[in-house]
Every structure is written in C-alpha cells, then in structure tokens.
mmCIF file of C-alpha atoms in Angstrom:
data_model
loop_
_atom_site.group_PDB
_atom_site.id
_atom_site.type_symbol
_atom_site.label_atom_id
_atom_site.label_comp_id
_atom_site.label_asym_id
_atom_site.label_seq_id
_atom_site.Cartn_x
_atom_site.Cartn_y
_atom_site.Cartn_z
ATOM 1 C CA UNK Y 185 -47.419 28.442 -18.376
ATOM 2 C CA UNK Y 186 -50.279 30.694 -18.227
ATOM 3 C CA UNK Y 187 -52.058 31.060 -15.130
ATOM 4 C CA UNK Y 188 -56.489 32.538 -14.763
ATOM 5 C CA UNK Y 189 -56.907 32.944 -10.897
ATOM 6 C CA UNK Y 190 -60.931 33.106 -10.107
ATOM 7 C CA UNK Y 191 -62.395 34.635 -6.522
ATOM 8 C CA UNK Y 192 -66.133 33.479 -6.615
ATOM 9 C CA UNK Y 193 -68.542 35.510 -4.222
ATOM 10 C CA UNK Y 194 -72.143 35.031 -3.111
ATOM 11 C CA UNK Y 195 -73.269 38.573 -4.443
ATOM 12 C CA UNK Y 196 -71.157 38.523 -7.387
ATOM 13 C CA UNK Y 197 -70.219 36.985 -10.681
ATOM 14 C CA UNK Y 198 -66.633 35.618 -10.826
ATOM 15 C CA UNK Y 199 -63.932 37.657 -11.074
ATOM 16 C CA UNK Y 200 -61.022 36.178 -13.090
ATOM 17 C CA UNK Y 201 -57.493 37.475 -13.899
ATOM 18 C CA UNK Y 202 -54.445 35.879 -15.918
ATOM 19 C CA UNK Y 203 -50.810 35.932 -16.146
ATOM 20 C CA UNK Y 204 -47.370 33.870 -17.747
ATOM 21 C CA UNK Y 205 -44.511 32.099 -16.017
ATOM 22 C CA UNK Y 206 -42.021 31.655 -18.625
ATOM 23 C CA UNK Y 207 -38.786 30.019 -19.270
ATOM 24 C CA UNK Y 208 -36.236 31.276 -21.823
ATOM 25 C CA UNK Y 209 -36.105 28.179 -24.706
ATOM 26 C CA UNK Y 210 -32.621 26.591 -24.076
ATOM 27 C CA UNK Y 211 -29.729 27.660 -26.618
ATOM 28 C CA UNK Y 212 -29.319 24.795 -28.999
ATOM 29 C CA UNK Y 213 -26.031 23.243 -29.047
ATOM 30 C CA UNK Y 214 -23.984 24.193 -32.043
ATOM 31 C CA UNK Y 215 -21.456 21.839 -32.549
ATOM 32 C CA UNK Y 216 -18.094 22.503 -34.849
ATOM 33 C CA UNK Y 217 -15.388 20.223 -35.926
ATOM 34 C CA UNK Y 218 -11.690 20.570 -36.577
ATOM 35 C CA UNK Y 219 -11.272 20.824 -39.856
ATOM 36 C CA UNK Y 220 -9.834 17.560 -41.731
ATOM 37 C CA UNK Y 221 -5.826 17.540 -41.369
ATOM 38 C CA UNK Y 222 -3.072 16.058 -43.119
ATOM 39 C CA UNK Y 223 0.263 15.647 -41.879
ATOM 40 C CA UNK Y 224 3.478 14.450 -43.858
ATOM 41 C CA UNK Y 225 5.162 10.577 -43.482
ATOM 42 C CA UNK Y 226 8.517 10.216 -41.564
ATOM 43 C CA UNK Y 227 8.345 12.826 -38.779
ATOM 44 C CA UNK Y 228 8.544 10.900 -35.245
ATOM 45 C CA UNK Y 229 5.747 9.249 -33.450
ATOM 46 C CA UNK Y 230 5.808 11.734 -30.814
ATOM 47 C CA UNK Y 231 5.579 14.463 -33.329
ATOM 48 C CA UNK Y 232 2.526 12.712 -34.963
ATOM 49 C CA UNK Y 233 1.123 12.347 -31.255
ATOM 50 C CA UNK Y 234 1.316 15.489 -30.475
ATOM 51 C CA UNK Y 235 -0.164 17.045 -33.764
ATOM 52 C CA UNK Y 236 -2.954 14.741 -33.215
ATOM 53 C CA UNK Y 237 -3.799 15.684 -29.311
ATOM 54 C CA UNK Y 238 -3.136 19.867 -30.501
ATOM 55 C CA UNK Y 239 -5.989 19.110 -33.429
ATOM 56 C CA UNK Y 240 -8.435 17.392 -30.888
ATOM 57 C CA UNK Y 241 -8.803 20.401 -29.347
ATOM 58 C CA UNK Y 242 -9.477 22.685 -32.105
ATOM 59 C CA UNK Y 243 -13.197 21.582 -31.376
ATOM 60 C CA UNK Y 244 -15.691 24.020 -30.525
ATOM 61 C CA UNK Y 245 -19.325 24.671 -29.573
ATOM 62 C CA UNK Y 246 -21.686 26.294 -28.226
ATOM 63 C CA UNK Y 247 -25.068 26.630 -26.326
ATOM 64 C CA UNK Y 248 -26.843 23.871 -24.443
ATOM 65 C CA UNK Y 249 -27.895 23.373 -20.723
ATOM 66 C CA UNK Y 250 -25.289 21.802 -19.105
ATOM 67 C CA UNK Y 251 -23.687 20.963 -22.110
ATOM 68 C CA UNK Y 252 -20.466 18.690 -22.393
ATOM 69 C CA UNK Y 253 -18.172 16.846 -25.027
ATOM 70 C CA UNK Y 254 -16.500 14.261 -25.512
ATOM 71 C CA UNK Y 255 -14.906 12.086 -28.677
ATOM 72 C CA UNK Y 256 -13.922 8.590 -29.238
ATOM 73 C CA UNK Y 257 -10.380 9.725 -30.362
ATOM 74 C CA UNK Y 258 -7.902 6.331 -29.606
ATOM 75 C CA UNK Y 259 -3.855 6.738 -30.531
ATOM 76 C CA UNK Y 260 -2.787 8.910 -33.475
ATOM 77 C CA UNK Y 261 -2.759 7.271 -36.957
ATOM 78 C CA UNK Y 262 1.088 5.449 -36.984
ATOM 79 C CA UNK Y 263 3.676 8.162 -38.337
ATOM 80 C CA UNK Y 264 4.477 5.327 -41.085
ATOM 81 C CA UNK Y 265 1.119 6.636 -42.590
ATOM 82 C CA UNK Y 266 -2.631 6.122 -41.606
ATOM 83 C CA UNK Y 267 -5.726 7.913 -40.545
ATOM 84 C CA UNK Y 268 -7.801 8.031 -37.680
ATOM 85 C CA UNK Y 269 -11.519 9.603 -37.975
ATOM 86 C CA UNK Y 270 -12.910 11.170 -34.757
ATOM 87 C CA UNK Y 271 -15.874 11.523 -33.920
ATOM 88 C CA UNK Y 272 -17.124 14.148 -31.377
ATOM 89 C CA UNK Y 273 -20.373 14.280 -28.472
ATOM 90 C CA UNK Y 274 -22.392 17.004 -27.016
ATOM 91 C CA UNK Y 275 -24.724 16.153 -24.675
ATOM 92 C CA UNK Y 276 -27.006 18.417 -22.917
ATOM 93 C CA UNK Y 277 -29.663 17.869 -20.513
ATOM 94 C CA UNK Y 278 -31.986 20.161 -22.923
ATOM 95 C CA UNK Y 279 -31.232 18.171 -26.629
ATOM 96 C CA UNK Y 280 -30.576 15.149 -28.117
ATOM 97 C CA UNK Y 281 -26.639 14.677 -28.053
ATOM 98 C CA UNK Y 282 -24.731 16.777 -31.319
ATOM 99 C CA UNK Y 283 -22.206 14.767 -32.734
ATOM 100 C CA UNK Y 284 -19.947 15.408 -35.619
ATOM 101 C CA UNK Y 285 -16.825 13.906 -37.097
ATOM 102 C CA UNK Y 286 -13.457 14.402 -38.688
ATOM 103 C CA UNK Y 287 -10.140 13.003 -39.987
ATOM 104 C CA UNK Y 288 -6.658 13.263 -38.988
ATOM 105 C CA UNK Y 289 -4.414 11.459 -41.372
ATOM 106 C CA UNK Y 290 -0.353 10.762 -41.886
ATOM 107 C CA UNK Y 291 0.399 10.566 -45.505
ATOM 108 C CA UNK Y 292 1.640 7.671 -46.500
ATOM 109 C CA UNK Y 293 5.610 6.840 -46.189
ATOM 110 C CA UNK Y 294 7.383 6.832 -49.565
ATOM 111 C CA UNK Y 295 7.913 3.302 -50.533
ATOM 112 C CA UNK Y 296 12.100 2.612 -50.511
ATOM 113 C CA UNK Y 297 13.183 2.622 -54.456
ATOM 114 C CA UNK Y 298 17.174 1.281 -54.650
ATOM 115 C CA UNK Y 299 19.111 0.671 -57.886
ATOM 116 C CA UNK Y 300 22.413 -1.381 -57.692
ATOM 117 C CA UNK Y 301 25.214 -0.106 -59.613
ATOM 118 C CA UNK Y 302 25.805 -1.737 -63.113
ATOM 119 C CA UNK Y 303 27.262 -4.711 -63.313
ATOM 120 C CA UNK Y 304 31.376 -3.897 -64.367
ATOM 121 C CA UNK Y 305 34.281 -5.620 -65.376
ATOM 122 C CA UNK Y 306 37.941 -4.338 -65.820
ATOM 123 C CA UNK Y 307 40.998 -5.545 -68.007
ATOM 124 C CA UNK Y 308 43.577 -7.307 -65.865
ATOM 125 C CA UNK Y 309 46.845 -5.944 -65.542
ATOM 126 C CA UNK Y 310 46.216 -2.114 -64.210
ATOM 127 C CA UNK Y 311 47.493 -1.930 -60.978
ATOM 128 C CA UNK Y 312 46.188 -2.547 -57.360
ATOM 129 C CA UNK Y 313 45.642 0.931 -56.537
ATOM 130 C CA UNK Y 314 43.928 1.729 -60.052
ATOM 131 C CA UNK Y 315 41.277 -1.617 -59.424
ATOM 132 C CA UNK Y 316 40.774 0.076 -55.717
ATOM 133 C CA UNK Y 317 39.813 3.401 -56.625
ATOM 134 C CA UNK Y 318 37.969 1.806 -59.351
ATOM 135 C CA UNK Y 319 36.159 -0.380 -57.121
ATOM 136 C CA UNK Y 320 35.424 2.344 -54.566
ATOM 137 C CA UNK Y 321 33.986 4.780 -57.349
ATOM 138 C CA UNK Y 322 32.073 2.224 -58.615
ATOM 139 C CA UNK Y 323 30.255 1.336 -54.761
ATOM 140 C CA UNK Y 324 29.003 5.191 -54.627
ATOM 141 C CA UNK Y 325 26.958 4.318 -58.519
ATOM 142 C CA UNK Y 326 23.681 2.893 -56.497
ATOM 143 C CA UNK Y 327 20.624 5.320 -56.790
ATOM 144 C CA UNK Y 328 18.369 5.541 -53.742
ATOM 145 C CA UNK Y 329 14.825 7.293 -53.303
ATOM 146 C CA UNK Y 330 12.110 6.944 -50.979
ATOM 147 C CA UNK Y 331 11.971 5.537 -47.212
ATOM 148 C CA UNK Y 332 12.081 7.215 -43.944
ATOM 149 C CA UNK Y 333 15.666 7.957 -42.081
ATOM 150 C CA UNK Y 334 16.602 5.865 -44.731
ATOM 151 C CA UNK Y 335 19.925 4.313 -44.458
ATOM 152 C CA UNK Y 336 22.086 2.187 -47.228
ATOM 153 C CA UNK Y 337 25.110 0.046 -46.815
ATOM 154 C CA UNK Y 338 26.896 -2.654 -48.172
ATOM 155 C CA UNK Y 339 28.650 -6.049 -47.491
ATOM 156 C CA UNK Y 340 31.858 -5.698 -49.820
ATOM 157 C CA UNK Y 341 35.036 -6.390 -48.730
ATOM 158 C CA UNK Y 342 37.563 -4.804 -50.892
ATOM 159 C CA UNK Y 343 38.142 -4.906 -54.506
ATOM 160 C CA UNK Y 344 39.047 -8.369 -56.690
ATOM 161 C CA UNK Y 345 42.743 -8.550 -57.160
ATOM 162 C CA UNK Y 346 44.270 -6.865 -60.318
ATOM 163 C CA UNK Y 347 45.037 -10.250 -61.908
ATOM 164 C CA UNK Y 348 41.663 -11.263 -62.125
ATOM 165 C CA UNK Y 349 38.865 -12.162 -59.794
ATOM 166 C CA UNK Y 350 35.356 -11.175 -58.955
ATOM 167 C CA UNK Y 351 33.217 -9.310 -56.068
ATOM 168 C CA UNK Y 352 29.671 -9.476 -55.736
ATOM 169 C CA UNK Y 353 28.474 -6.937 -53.226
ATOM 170 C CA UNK Y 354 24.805 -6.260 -51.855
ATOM 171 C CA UNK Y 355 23.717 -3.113 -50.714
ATOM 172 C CA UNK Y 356 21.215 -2.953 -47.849
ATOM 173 C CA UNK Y 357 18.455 -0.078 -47.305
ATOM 174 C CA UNK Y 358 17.235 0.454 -43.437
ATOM 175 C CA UNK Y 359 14.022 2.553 -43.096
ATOM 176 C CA UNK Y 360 11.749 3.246 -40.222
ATOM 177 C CA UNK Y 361 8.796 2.051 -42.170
ATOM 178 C CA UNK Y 362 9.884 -0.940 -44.124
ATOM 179 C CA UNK Y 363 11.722 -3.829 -44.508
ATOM 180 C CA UNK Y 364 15.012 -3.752 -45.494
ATOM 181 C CA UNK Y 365 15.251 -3.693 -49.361
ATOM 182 C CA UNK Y 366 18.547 -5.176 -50.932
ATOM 183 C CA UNK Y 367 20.268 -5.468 -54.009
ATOM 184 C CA UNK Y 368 23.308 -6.864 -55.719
ATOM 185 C CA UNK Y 369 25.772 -6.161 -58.355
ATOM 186 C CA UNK Y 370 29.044 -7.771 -59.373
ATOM 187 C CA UNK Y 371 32.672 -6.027 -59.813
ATOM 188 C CA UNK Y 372 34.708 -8.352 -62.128
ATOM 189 C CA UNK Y 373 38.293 -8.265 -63.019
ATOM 190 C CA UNK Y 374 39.002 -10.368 -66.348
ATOM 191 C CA UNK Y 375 41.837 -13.433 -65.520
ATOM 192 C CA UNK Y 376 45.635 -12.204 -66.309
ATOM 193 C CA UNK Y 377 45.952 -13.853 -69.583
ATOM 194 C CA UNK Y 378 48.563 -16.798 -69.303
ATOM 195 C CA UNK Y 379 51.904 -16.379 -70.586
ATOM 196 C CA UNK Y 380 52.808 -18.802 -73.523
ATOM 197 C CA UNK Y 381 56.446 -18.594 -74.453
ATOM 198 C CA UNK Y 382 58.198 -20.391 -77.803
ATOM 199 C CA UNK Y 383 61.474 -20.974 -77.692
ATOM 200 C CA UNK Y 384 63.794 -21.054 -80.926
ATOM 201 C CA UNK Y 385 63.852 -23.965 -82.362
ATOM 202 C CA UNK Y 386 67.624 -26.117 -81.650
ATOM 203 C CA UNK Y 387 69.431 -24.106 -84.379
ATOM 204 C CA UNK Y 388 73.223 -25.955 -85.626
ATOM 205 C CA UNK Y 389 75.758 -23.871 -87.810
ATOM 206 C CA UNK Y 390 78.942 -25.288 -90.102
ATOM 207 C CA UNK Y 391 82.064 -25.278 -88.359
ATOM 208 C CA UNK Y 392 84.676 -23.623 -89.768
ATOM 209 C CA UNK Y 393 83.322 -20.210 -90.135
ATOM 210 C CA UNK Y 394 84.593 -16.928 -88.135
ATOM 211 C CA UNK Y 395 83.675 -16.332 -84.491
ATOM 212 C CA UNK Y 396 82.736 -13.033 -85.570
ATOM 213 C CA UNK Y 397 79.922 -15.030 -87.606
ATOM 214 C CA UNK Y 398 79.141 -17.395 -84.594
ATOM 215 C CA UNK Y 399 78.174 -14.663 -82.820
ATOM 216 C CA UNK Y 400 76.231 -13.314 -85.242
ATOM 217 C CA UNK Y 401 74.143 -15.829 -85.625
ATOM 218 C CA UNK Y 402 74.094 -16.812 -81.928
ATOM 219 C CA UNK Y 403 72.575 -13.844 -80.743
ATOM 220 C CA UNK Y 404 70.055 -13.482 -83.577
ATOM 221 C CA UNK Y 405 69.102 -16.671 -82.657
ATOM 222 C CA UNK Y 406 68.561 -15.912 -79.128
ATOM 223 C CA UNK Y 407 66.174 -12.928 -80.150
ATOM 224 C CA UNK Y 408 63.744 -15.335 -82.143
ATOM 225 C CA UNK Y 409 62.424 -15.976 -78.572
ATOM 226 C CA UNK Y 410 59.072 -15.094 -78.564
ATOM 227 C CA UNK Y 411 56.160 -15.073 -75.745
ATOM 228 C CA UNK Y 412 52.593 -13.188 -74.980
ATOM 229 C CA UNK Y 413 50.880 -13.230 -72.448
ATOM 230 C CA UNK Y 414 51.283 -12.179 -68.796
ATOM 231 C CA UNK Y 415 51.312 -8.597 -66.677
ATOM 232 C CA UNK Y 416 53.928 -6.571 -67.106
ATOM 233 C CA UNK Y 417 56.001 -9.438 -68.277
ATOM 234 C CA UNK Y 418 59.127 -9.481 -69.214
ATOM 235 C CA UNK Y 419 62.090 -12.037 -71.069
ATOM 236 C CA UNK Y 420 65.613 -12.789 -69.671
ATOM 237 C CA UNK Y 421 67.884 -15.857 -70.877
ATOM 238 C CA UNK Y 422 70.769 -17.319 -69.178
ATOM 239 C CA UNK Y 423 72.768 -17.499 -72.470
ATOM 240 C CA UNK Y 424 76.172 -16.685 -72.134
ATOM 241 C CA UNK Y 425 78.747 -16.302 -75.011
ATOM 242 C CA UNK Y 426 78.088 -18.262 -78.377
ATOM 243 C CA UNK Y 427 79.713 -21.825 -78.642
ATOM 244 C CA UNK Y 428 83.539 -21.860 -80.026
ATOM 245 C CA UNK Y 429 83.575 -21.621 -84.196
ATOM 246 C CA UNK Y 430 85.517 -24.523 -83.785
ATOM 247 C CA UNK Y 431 82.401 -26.398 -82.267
ATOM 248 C CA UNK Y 432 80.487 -26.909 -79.194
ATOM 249 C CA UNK Y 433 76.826 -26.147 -77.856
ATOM 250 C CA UNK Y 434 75.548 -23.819 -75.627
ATOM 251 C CA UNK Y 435 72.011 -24.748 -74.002
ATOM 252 C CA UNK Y 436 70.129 -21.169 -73.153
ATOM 253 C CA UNK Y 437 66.852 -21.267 -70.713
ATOM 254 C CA UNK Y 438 64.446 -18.195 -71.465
ATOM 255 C CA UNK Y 439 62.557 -17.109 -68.702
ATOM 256 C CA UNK Y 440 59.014 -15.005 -68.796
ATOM 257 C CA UNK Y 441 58.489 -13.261 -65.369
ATOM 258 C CA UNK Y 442 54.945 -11.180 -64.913
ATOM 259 C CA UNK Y 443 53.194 -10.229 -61.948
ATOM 260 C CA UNK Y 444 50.346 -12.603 -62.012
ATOM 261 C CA UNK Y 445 51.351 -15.746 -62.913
ATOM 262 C CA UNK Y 446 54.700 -17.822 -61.746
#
C-alpha cells in the first residue's frame, strides 16, 4: 500500500510526501507426490500395510502460509492383489488447496494351476510291495504352479491290492488367496485273471500188460493236466501209485493254488 501524507497551511501551497508498506507475496505451495508403487502378491498383510503407511509419507511440499496436508488414504490394497489411489491436500490460508494423487498397488496373486497325475493301471500279480512303491511314486506325478503359501494334499488311502482293484485319489490345493482347487486321478490294478484248470480226460488201459507199462502210462497221464490262470499258481495232485496191471482204478484230484483266488 502506498501512502501521500499532505500538511495544508494558510500561507502555503500543500506540501505532500509518499511512501510503501509492503508485504512479501506468500510462497506458493508446491505440492509433490510419491511416486506410483508396485508391490508383489503373497507377502503378508502386515507387510503390505506397512509398505503402504512407509509410501504415504514419501509426500512432500513446500511453501504456503500456514500450510498443511492431508490425504484420503483408507487400508492398504488386500495383499491378495489390488490398488488403492491416494489422493493428497494442501491447504493454506494464502491459496486455493494443492492436491495431487497417486497409486499404490499389490500385483495380482498368481491364479493356482494343478495337474493330477495320469490316470495308471498295473498288471496283477507283482507283488504288494512292488504295487506300493508303485502307488507312492505315482502320488508325487501331480504338477502344481501358482497360489500363495500354497499347499497340496491328498485323500488316498493306500494302494489297490496286487490282485486287482482300483484307487481314485483327489488332490487338494490350499492358498491364501483362493479357493481350494482339486483334482482327481485313478490308480488301477487289472483283476488276477481266474484260474481255469482241465483235467485229463478218464483214461482206461488193457489189462494184462506189465506194471512197468501201467506206470508208464499212469504218470503220463497225470501230466496231461493242464490249467492257466492265477498268481503265482501252482499244480499238485493227490495221485498215488498207478492202479495194479491186473486191474483197478485210481481216482486223482488236481489242485491249482495261487495267491489271489481260492
């Protein structure tokens, strides 16, 4: 403001003089963001939190008269992925408020990808211990990506029996930022095949001939016995000794045993 003071007299013109009472023009605010940040998926919430709250204070400004700021900053974005845009105040009693804005964002959790095993089935007849190793490999075949603290597991419980049978097992994947994704797969054992046994048919010789030859032709009888079939089978007969040359009969009951069938 510039001031003319004036002294009038009566025995002389006016006499004037001037001066300036100034004040300084008032800074103007100069307002700067945090830059935009990006965090990665599956740290903790608390980690996310406190990223968020140590970026919120990477604003800065300056000037102003009786500046101060503020922003309308709520939670951090969900450590499952998210963003949150902030947006931040100066008001001074010299200037319009200053705002400005920027973005803090989680990237996006990696979406669970889970592959059963292949379907697989095994000849009958190997043994217990040869099926459960099997079996047990064959759990450990699933493929898993993706997820967050991502756990699998399965519901199987224990491997078909070696004469035949069939497990279907499903394999569960926990994450902290999904629902559980499942799959399933089957572990087969093909059936024991049944035993089927023929007999020789009743066989009758001439008397009169040696027992030497009776015998002969008694036990090559007894080996016409024939079967298939069956695990680890094996034939027995309860024959004894060939009938008397001079006649009689002998009845012989052959007998398949195996381990999978009675």
């Amino acid at each position: 403001t510039t001031v003319t003071w004036t002294v009038t007299s009566s025995c002389q013109a006016p006499v004037t003089c001037s001066a300036s009472f100034t004040v300084t023009a008032a800074p103007a605010v100069v307002l700067t963001c945090p830059t935009n940040q990006s965090v990665a998926a599956c740290q903790s919430q608390s980690a996310v939190d406190a990223a968020f709250n140590s970026w919120l204070t990477t604003v800065s400004f300056s000037g102003g008269c009786n500046a101060a700021i503020s922003n309308n900053a709520g939670a951090a974005p969900n450590a499952c992925g998210g963003s949150t845009t902030v947006t931040w105040t100066v008001t001074s009693s010299c200037q319009a408020p200053v705002t400005c804005s920027a973005s803090f964002t989680v990237a996006a959790a990696p979406a669970v990808a889970l592959s059963c095993p292949p379907n697989r089935t095994r000849p009958s007849c190997l043994t217990q211990a040869g099926i459960d190793n099997n079996f047990a490999n064959w759990l450990t075949l699933y493929t898993l990506s993706g997820g967050c603290n991502a756990a699998i597991s399965n519901n199987n419980t224990g491997a078909p029996n070696r004469c035949g049978g069939s497990t279907t097992v499903t394999f569960t994947v926990t994450s902290s930022c999904e629902s559980p994704v499942t799959c399933t797969a089957s572990y087969t054992v093909t059936a024991a095949p049944p035993v089927v046994l023929n007999c020789p048919a009743n066989q009758t010789e001439a008397a009169c001939q040696t027992q030497t030859a009776i015998n002969n032709a008694f036990n090559t009888w007894l080996a016409s016995a024939s079967f298939s079939g069956g695990c680890d089978a094996a034939i027995s007969n309860n024959a004894g000794t060939a009938p008397n040359a001079c006649g009689g009969s002998t009845t012989v009951t052959w007998t398949v045993t195996s381990s999978c069938q009675a």
